[in-house]
Amino acid sequence: MLAVGRASPSIFRALSCSSVVRSFSSGSDGRKIQLGGIYPPLTTPFNVDETIAFDKLASNLTKYAQIPFAGYVVQGSNGEYPYLEKEEKLQIVKFVKDFIKESNKPLIAGSGCESTKATVKLTEAMADCGADAVMVVTPAYFKVSMNDAAMIAHYTTVADSSPVPVILYSVPANTGIDLSIDAIQVLAKHPNIIGLKDSGGDVTRIGSIVQKTRGQDFKVLSGSASFLLPSYLAGSVGGVCALANVLGDVLCHMHSLYESNIIDKELQRRLIDPNNMVTRRFGVAGMKAALDLFGYYGGPNRSPMLSASAEARQVIKKAFLDNEFVPQSR
């Protein structure tokens, strides 16, 4: 593990990222990536001056090490990915990979950009910094042009050049684009595309994707704790869920129960309102407020996103308490 203080991000510029030769579907250390289980999409902790608080990131990771996560995700929506500079994105990948290295858990990094060329370059850079796989969100700015042909060409080019496995990422609430089942079915045949994170909330769609990609080495991960259990029943193998940042032990318990053929419907219902607080209703600001409530470091958001108000924090706290999740120090 790295020992850091409120540290200046500049010290991480000295941490070089080096290229290695890998085979398709293997991570940064050459091991084959097997998707399954719960992955927290880590938040990016900021100091009050909006610099990255690497010491707080280390503190959160130390606490997460006590939870049986399958791996970690950085540079997703909860990491405020669009607000980070390229150098910051790579610093975070390098820092987290170095911190979790002894756990042998995979690190998945979000490398999606609007252009294919930029995505290819960032994917390679993140792999050089230690990412074991990349999660590539759909390009979305020119929505009318993002048809199946464009998406298939984009992801195929990225996967062809990527030194690590690629995970498709469909999050229509943020992008306005839902990667089509037809495009997914084609892309699932690529040897370096190993799965999909689906955050759309349509469980029948997840079931259809699982059915249409059967026989391929391709897995589906749920993108939300609100439909985690239904997604398991539809064929998903785990989840990249915002709520895992706060209730990671609970989500891992649900995964373990399902693996033992135990269906806890009440637990799933209890997760819905707290999850809405940290996603649909208050977004990343709500996520960071909940982290503060539960003894992790949430801290401020990077502008222009505002942090949760005192009133919002009370609403968030009540949603957790009403569902028997009691805020605690760690």
Coordinates of C-alpha atoms in Angstrom, one line a residue:
M1 CA 0.0 0.0 0.0
L2 CA 1.1 3.6 -0.5
A3 CA 1.3 5.9 2.4
V4 CA 0.0 9.3 1.5
G5 CA -1.1 12.5 3.2
R6 CA -3.4 15.3 2.0
A7 CA -1.0 15.0 -0.7
S8 CA -0.3 16.9 -3.6
P9 CA -1.3 15.1 -6.8
S10 CA 2.0 16.1 -8.2
I11 CA 3.8 13.3 -6.3
F12 CA 1.9 10.8 -8.4
R13 CA 3.3 12.1 -11.7
A14 CA 6.5 10.3 -10.7
L15 CA 4.6 7.0 -10.7
S16 CA 5.3 5.8 -14.2
C17 CA 2.9 3.6 -16.1
S18 CA 4.6 0.9 -18.2
S19 CA 3.4 -1.1 -21.1
V20 CA 3.3 -4.9 -21.1
V21 CA 2.2 -7.5 -23.6
R22 CA -1.1 -9.2 -22.8
S23 CA -3.5 -11.6 -24.4
F24 CA -7.2 -10.9 -25.1
S25 CA -9.4 -11.2 -22.0
S26 CA -6.6 -11.0 -19.5
G27 CA -5.9 -8.2 -17.0
S28 CA -2.8 -6.1 -16.4
D29 CA -1.1 -9.0 -14.7
G30 CA -2.0 -11.5 -17.4
R31 CA -4.7 -13.3 -15.4
K32 CA -8.0 -14.0 -17.2
I33 CA -10.8 -11.7 -16.0
Q34 CA -13.9 -13.5 -14.7
L35 CA -16.8 -11.1 -14.1
G36 CA -19.1 -11.8 -11.2
G37 CA -20.0 -10.4 -7.7
I38 CA -20.2 -6.8 -6.5
Y39 CA -18.0 -4.0 -7.6
P40 CA -18.2 -0.5 -6.0
P41 CA -17.9 2.4 -8.6
L42 CA -15.6 4.5 -6.4
T43 CA -16.2 8.2 -5.9
T44 CA -13.4 10.6 -6.4
P45 CA -12.7 12.4 -3.1
F46 CA -11.9 16.1 -3.3
N47 CA -10.4 18.6 -0.9
V48 CA -12.2 21.9 -0.4
D49 CA -10.0 23.4 -3.2
E50 CA -11.2 20.6 -5.5
T51 CA -7.9 18.9 -5.7
I52 CA -8.0 15.1 -5.4
A53 CA -7.8 14.0 -1.8
F54 CA -5.6 10.9 -2.2
D55 CA -5.4 10.4 1.5
K56 CA -9.2 10.2 1.8
L57 CA -9.2 7.8 -1.1
A58 CA -6.7 5.6 0.7
S59 CA -8.9 5.8 3.9
N60 CA -12.0 4.6 2.0
L61 CA -10.1 1.8 0.3
T62 CA -8.7 0.6 3.6
K63 CA -12.3 0.3 4.9
Y64 CA -13.5 -1.3 1.7
A65 CA -10.8 -4.0 2.1
Q66 CA -12.9 -5.5 4.9
I67 CA -15.8 -6.1 2.5
P68 CA -15.7 -9.1 0.1
F69 CA -16.0 -7.1 -3.1
A70 CA -15.1 -8.8 -6.4
G71 CA -13.1 -5.9 -7.5
Y72 CA -13.3 -2.1 -7.9
V73 CA -14.3 0.4 -10.6
V74 CA -12.9 3.9 -11.1
Q75 CA -13.8 6.6 -13.5
G76 CA -17.5 5.8 -13.7
S77 CA -20.3 8.2 -13.2
N78 CA -19.8 8.2 -9.5
G79 CA -16.2 9.1 -9.9
E80 CA -17.2 12.4 -11.6
Y81 CA -15.3 11.2 -14.6
P82 CA -16.4 14.0 -17.0
Y83 CA -14.9 16.6 -14.6
L84 CA -11.4 15.0 -14.3
E85 CA -8.5 15.9 -16.5
K86 CA -6.7 13.1 -18.3
E87 CA -3.7 13.3 -16.0
E88 CA -6.0 13.0 -12.9
K89 CA -7.7 10.0 -14.4
L90 CA -4.5 8.2 -14.9
Q91 CA -3.2 9.2 -11.4
I92 CA -6.3 7.6 -9.8
V93 CA -5.9 4.4 -11.8
K94 CA -2.3 4.1 -10.8
F95 CA -3.0 5.0 -7.2
V96 CA -5.9 2.6 -6.7
K97 CA -4.1 -0.3 -8.5
D98 CA -1.0 0.1 -6.3
F99 CA -3.2 0.3 -3.2
I100 CA -5.2 -2.9 -3.9
K101 CA -2.5 -4.9 -5.6
E102 CA -2.0 -7.3 -2.8
S103 CA -5.7 -8.2 -2.8
N104 CA -5.4 -9.7 -6.3
K105 CA -8.8 -8.1 -7.1
P106 CA -9.3 -6.6 -10.5
L107 CA -9.5 -2.9 -11.2
I108 CA -11.9 -1.8 -13.9
A109 CA -11.4 1.7 -15.3
G110 CA -13.8 3.9 -17.3
S111 CA -12.1 4.9 -20.5
G112 CA -15.0 6.0 -22.7
C113 CA -14.6 9.2 -24.6
E114 CA -16.7 10.8 -27.4
S115 CA -14.3 9.9 -30.2
T116 CA -13.0 6.4 -31.0
K117 CA -9.5 7.7 -31.3
A118 CA -9.5 9.3 -27.9
T119 CA -11.1 6.2 -26.3
V120 CA -8.4 4.0 -27.8
K121 CA -5.6 6.2 -26.5
L122 CA -7.1 6.5 -23.0
T123 CA -7.8 2.8 -22.8
E124 CA -4.1 2.0 -23.6
A125 CA -2.9 4.6 -21.1
M126 CA -5.2 3.2 -18.3
A127 CA -4.0 -0.3 -19.1
D128 CA -0.4 0.9 -18.8
C129 CA -1.3 2.4 -15.4
G130 CA -2.6 -1.0 -14.1
A131 CA -6.3 -1.3 -15.1
D132 CA -7.2 -4.9 -15.5
A133 CA -10.2 -4.1 -17.7
V134 CA -11.9 -1.0 -19.1
M135 CA -15.6 0.0 -19.0
V136 CA -16.5 2.0 -22.1
V137 CA -19.6 4.2 -22.0
T138 CA -21.5 4.8 -25.2
P139 CA -20.5 8.0 -27.0
A140 CA -23.5 10.3 -26.9
Y141 CA -23.0 13.9 -27.9
F142 CA -24.1 13.3 -31.5
K143 CA -27.0 11.1 -30.6
V144 CA -28.7 11.1 -34.0
S145 CA -25.6 9.6 -35.5
M146 CA -25.0 6.9 -32.9
N147 CA -26.8 4.1 -34.6
D148 CA -26.0 0.4 -34.4
A149 CA -23.4 0.6 -37.2
A150 CA -21.5 3.4 -35.5
M151 CA -21.6 1.7 -32.1
I152 CA -20.4 -1.6 -33.5
A153 CA -17.6 0.0 -35.4
H154 CA -16.6 2.1 -32.3
Y155 CA -16.5 -0.8 -29.8
T156 CA -14.8 -3.1 -32.3
T157 CA -12.0 -0.7 -32.9
V158 CA -11.5 -0.1 -29.2
A159 CA -11.6 -3.8 -28.4
D160 CA -9.2 -4.7 -31.3
S161 CA -6.6 -2.3 -29.9
S162 CA -7.2 -2.6 -26.2
P163 CA -4.4 -4.5 -24.2
V164 CA -7.1 -5.4 -21.6
P165 CA -10.7 -6.7 -21.8
V166 CA -13.5 -4.3 -22.6
I167 CA -16.8 -4.1 -20.8
L168 CA -19.7 -2.3 -22.6
Y169 CA -21.5 0.4 -20.6
S170 CA -25.0 1.5 -21.3
V171 CA -26.4 4.3 -19.0
P172 CA -29.3 6.0 -20.8
A173 CA -30.2 8.2 -17.9
N174 CA -26.9 10.1 -18.4
T175 CA -26.3 9.6 -22.1
G176 CA -29.7 9.4 -23.6
I177 CA -28.6 6.3 -25.5
D178 CA -29.4 2.7 -24.7
L179 CA -27.0 0.4 -26.5
S180 CA -29.3 -1.8 -28.6
I181 CA -29.6 -5.5 -28.0
D182 CA -28.8 -6.2 -31.6
A183 CA -25.5 -4.3 -31.3
I184 CA -24.7 -6.0 -28.0
Q185 CA -25.4 -9.4 -29.6
V186 CA -22.8 -8.7 -32.4
L187 CA -20.2 -7.2 -30.0
A188 CA -20.5 -10.1 -27.5
K189 CA -18.8 -12.3 -30.2
H190 CA -15.6 -10.2 -30.0
P191 CA -12.9 -12.2 -28.0
N192 CA -11.9 -9.0 -26.1
I193 CA -15.4 -7.9 -25.1
I194 CA -16.3 -9.7 -22.0
G195 CA -19.5 -8.1 -20.7
L196 CA -21.9 -5.3 -20.2
K197 CA -22.9 -3.0 -17.4
D198 CA -26.5 -2.2 -17.9
S199 CA -27.9 0.7 -15.9
G200 CA -31.2 1.1 -17.8
G201 CA -33.4 -0.6 -15.3
D202 CA -35.2 -2.9 -17.7
V203 CA -34.9 -6.4 -16.3
T204 CA -36.6 -8.0 -19.3
R205 CA -33.9 -6.4 -21.5
I206 CA -31.2 -7.9 -19.2
G207 CA -32.8 -11.3 -19.6
S208 CA -33.0 -10.9 -23.3
I209 CA -29.3 -10.0 -23.6
V210 CA -28.3 -13.0 -21.5
Q211 CA -30.4 -15.3 -23.6
K212 CA -29.2 -13.9 -26.9
T213 CA -25.5 -14.0 -25.9
R214 CA -25.6 -17.5 -24.4
G215 CA -22.7 -19.6 -25.5
Q216 CA -20.5 -16.5 -25.6
D217 CA -17.9 -15.7 -23.0
F218 CA -20.0 -12.6 -22.1
K219 CA -21.5 -11.6 -18.8
V220 CA -24.0 -9.0 -17.8
L221 CA -23.6 -6.8 -14.6
S222 CA -26.5 -4.9 -13.1
G223 CA -26.0 -1.2 -12.9
S224 CA -28.1 -0.5 -9.9
A225 CA -29.0 -2.0 -6.5
S226 CA -32.6 -1.1 -7.1
F227 CA -33.0 -4.1 -9.4
L228 CA -30.0 -6.2 -8.3
L229 CA -32.1 -9.3 -7.3
P230 CA -34.4 -9.2 -10.3
S231 CA -31.3 -8.9 -12.5
Y232 CA -29.9 -12.1 -10.9
L233 CA -33.1 -13.9 -11.7
A234 CA -32.8 -12.6 -15.3
G235 CA -29.2 -14.0 -15.6
S236 CA -26.8 -11.2 -14.5
V237 CA -23.7 -12.3 -12.6
G238 CA -23.3 -9.3 -10.3
G239 CA -23.5 -5.6 -10.1
V240 CA -21.6 -2.3 -10.4
C241 CA -23.8 -0.5 -8.0
A242 CA -23.5 3.0 -6.6
L243 CA -25.0 1.9 -3.3
A244 CA -22.1 -0.5 -2.8
N245 CA -20.0 2.5 -1.8
V246 CA -22.1 2.8 1.3
L247 CA -23.8 -0.6 1.9
G248 CA -21.1 -2.8 0.3
D249 CA -21.4 -5.5 3.0
V250 CA -25.2 -5.7 2.4
L251 CA -24.9 -6.0 -1.3
C252 CA -22.2 -8.6 -1.0
H253 CA -24.5 -10.5 1.4
M254 CA -27.3 -10.4 -1.1
H255 CA -25.0 -11.8 -3.8
S256 CA -23.8 -14.6 -1.4
L257 CA -27.4 -15.5 -0.6
Y258 CA -28.3 -15.7 -4.3
E259 CA -25.3 -17.9 -4.9
S260 CA -26.7 -20.2 -2.2
N261 CA -30.1 -20.2 -3.9
I262 CA -31.7 -18.0 -1.2
I263 CA -34.0 -15.2 -2.5
D264 CA -34.3 -12.3 0.0
K265 CA -37.1 -10.2 -1.4
E266 CA -37.5 -8.1 1.7
L267 CA -33.8 -7.1 1.5
Q268 CA -34.2 -6.1 -2.1
R269 CA -37.2 -3.9 -1.3
R270 CA -35.3 -2.2 1.6
L271 CA -32.5 -1.2 -0.9
I272 CA -34.7 0.7 -3.3
D273 CA -35.3 4.0 -1.5
P274 CA -31.7 4.4 -0.2
N275 CA -30.5 3.6 -3.7
N276 CA -32.8 6.2 -5.2
M277 CA -31.3 8.8 -2.8
V278 CA -27.8 8.2 -4.2
T279 CA -28.8 7.9 -7.8
R280 CA -31.9 9.3 -9.4
R281 CA -32.9 11.9 -6.8
F282 CA -29.6 13.5 -5.6
G283 CA -27.0 11.8 -7.8
V284 CA -23.4 11.9 -7.0
A285 CA -23.9 14.7 -4.4
G286 CA -26.3 12.3 -2.6
M287 CA -23.8 9.5 -2.9
K288 CA -21.1 11.6 -1.2
A289 CA -23.5 12.8 1.5
A290 CA -24.4 9.1 2.3
L291 CA -20.7 8.3 2.4
D292 CA -20.2 11.0 5.1
L293 CA -23.2 9.6 7.0
F294 CA -21.7 6.1 7.1
G295 CA -18.2 6.9 8.2
Y296 CA -16.5 7.1 4.9
Y297 CA -15.2 10.2 3.2
G298 CA -17.6 11.8 0.8
G299 CA -16.6 15.4 0.8
P300 CA -17.4 18.1 -1.8
N301 CA -18.2 17.6 -5.4
R302 CA -16.3 19.3 -8.2
S303 CA -18.0 22.3 -9.6
P304 CA -20.3 23.0 -11.3
M305 CA -21.9 20.1 -9.4
L306 CA -23.1 21.4 -6.0
S307 CA -22.8 19.3 -2.8
A308 CA -26.0 18.1 -1.1
S309 CA -27.7 20.7 1.1
A310 CA -28.4 20.2 4.8
E311 CA -32.1 19.6 3.9
A312 CA -31.1 17.0 1.3
R313 CA -28.8 15.3 3.8
Q314 CA -31.7 14.9 6.2
V315 CA -33.9 13.4 3.5
I316 CA -31.1 10.9 2.6
K317 CA -30.5 10.0 6.2
K318 CA -34.3 9.3 6.8
A319 CA -34.4 7.0 3.7
F320 CA -31.7 4.9 5.1
L321 CA -33.1 4.8 8.6
D322 CA -36.6 4.0 7.4
N323 CA -35.2 0.9 5.8
E324 CA -33.2 -0.1 8.9
F325 CA -29.8 1.0 7.6
V326 CA -28.3 2.9 10.5
P327 CA -25.5 5.5 9.8
Q328 CA -22.3 4.6 11.6
S329 CA -18.7 5.6 12.1
R330 CA -16.0 3.4 10.7

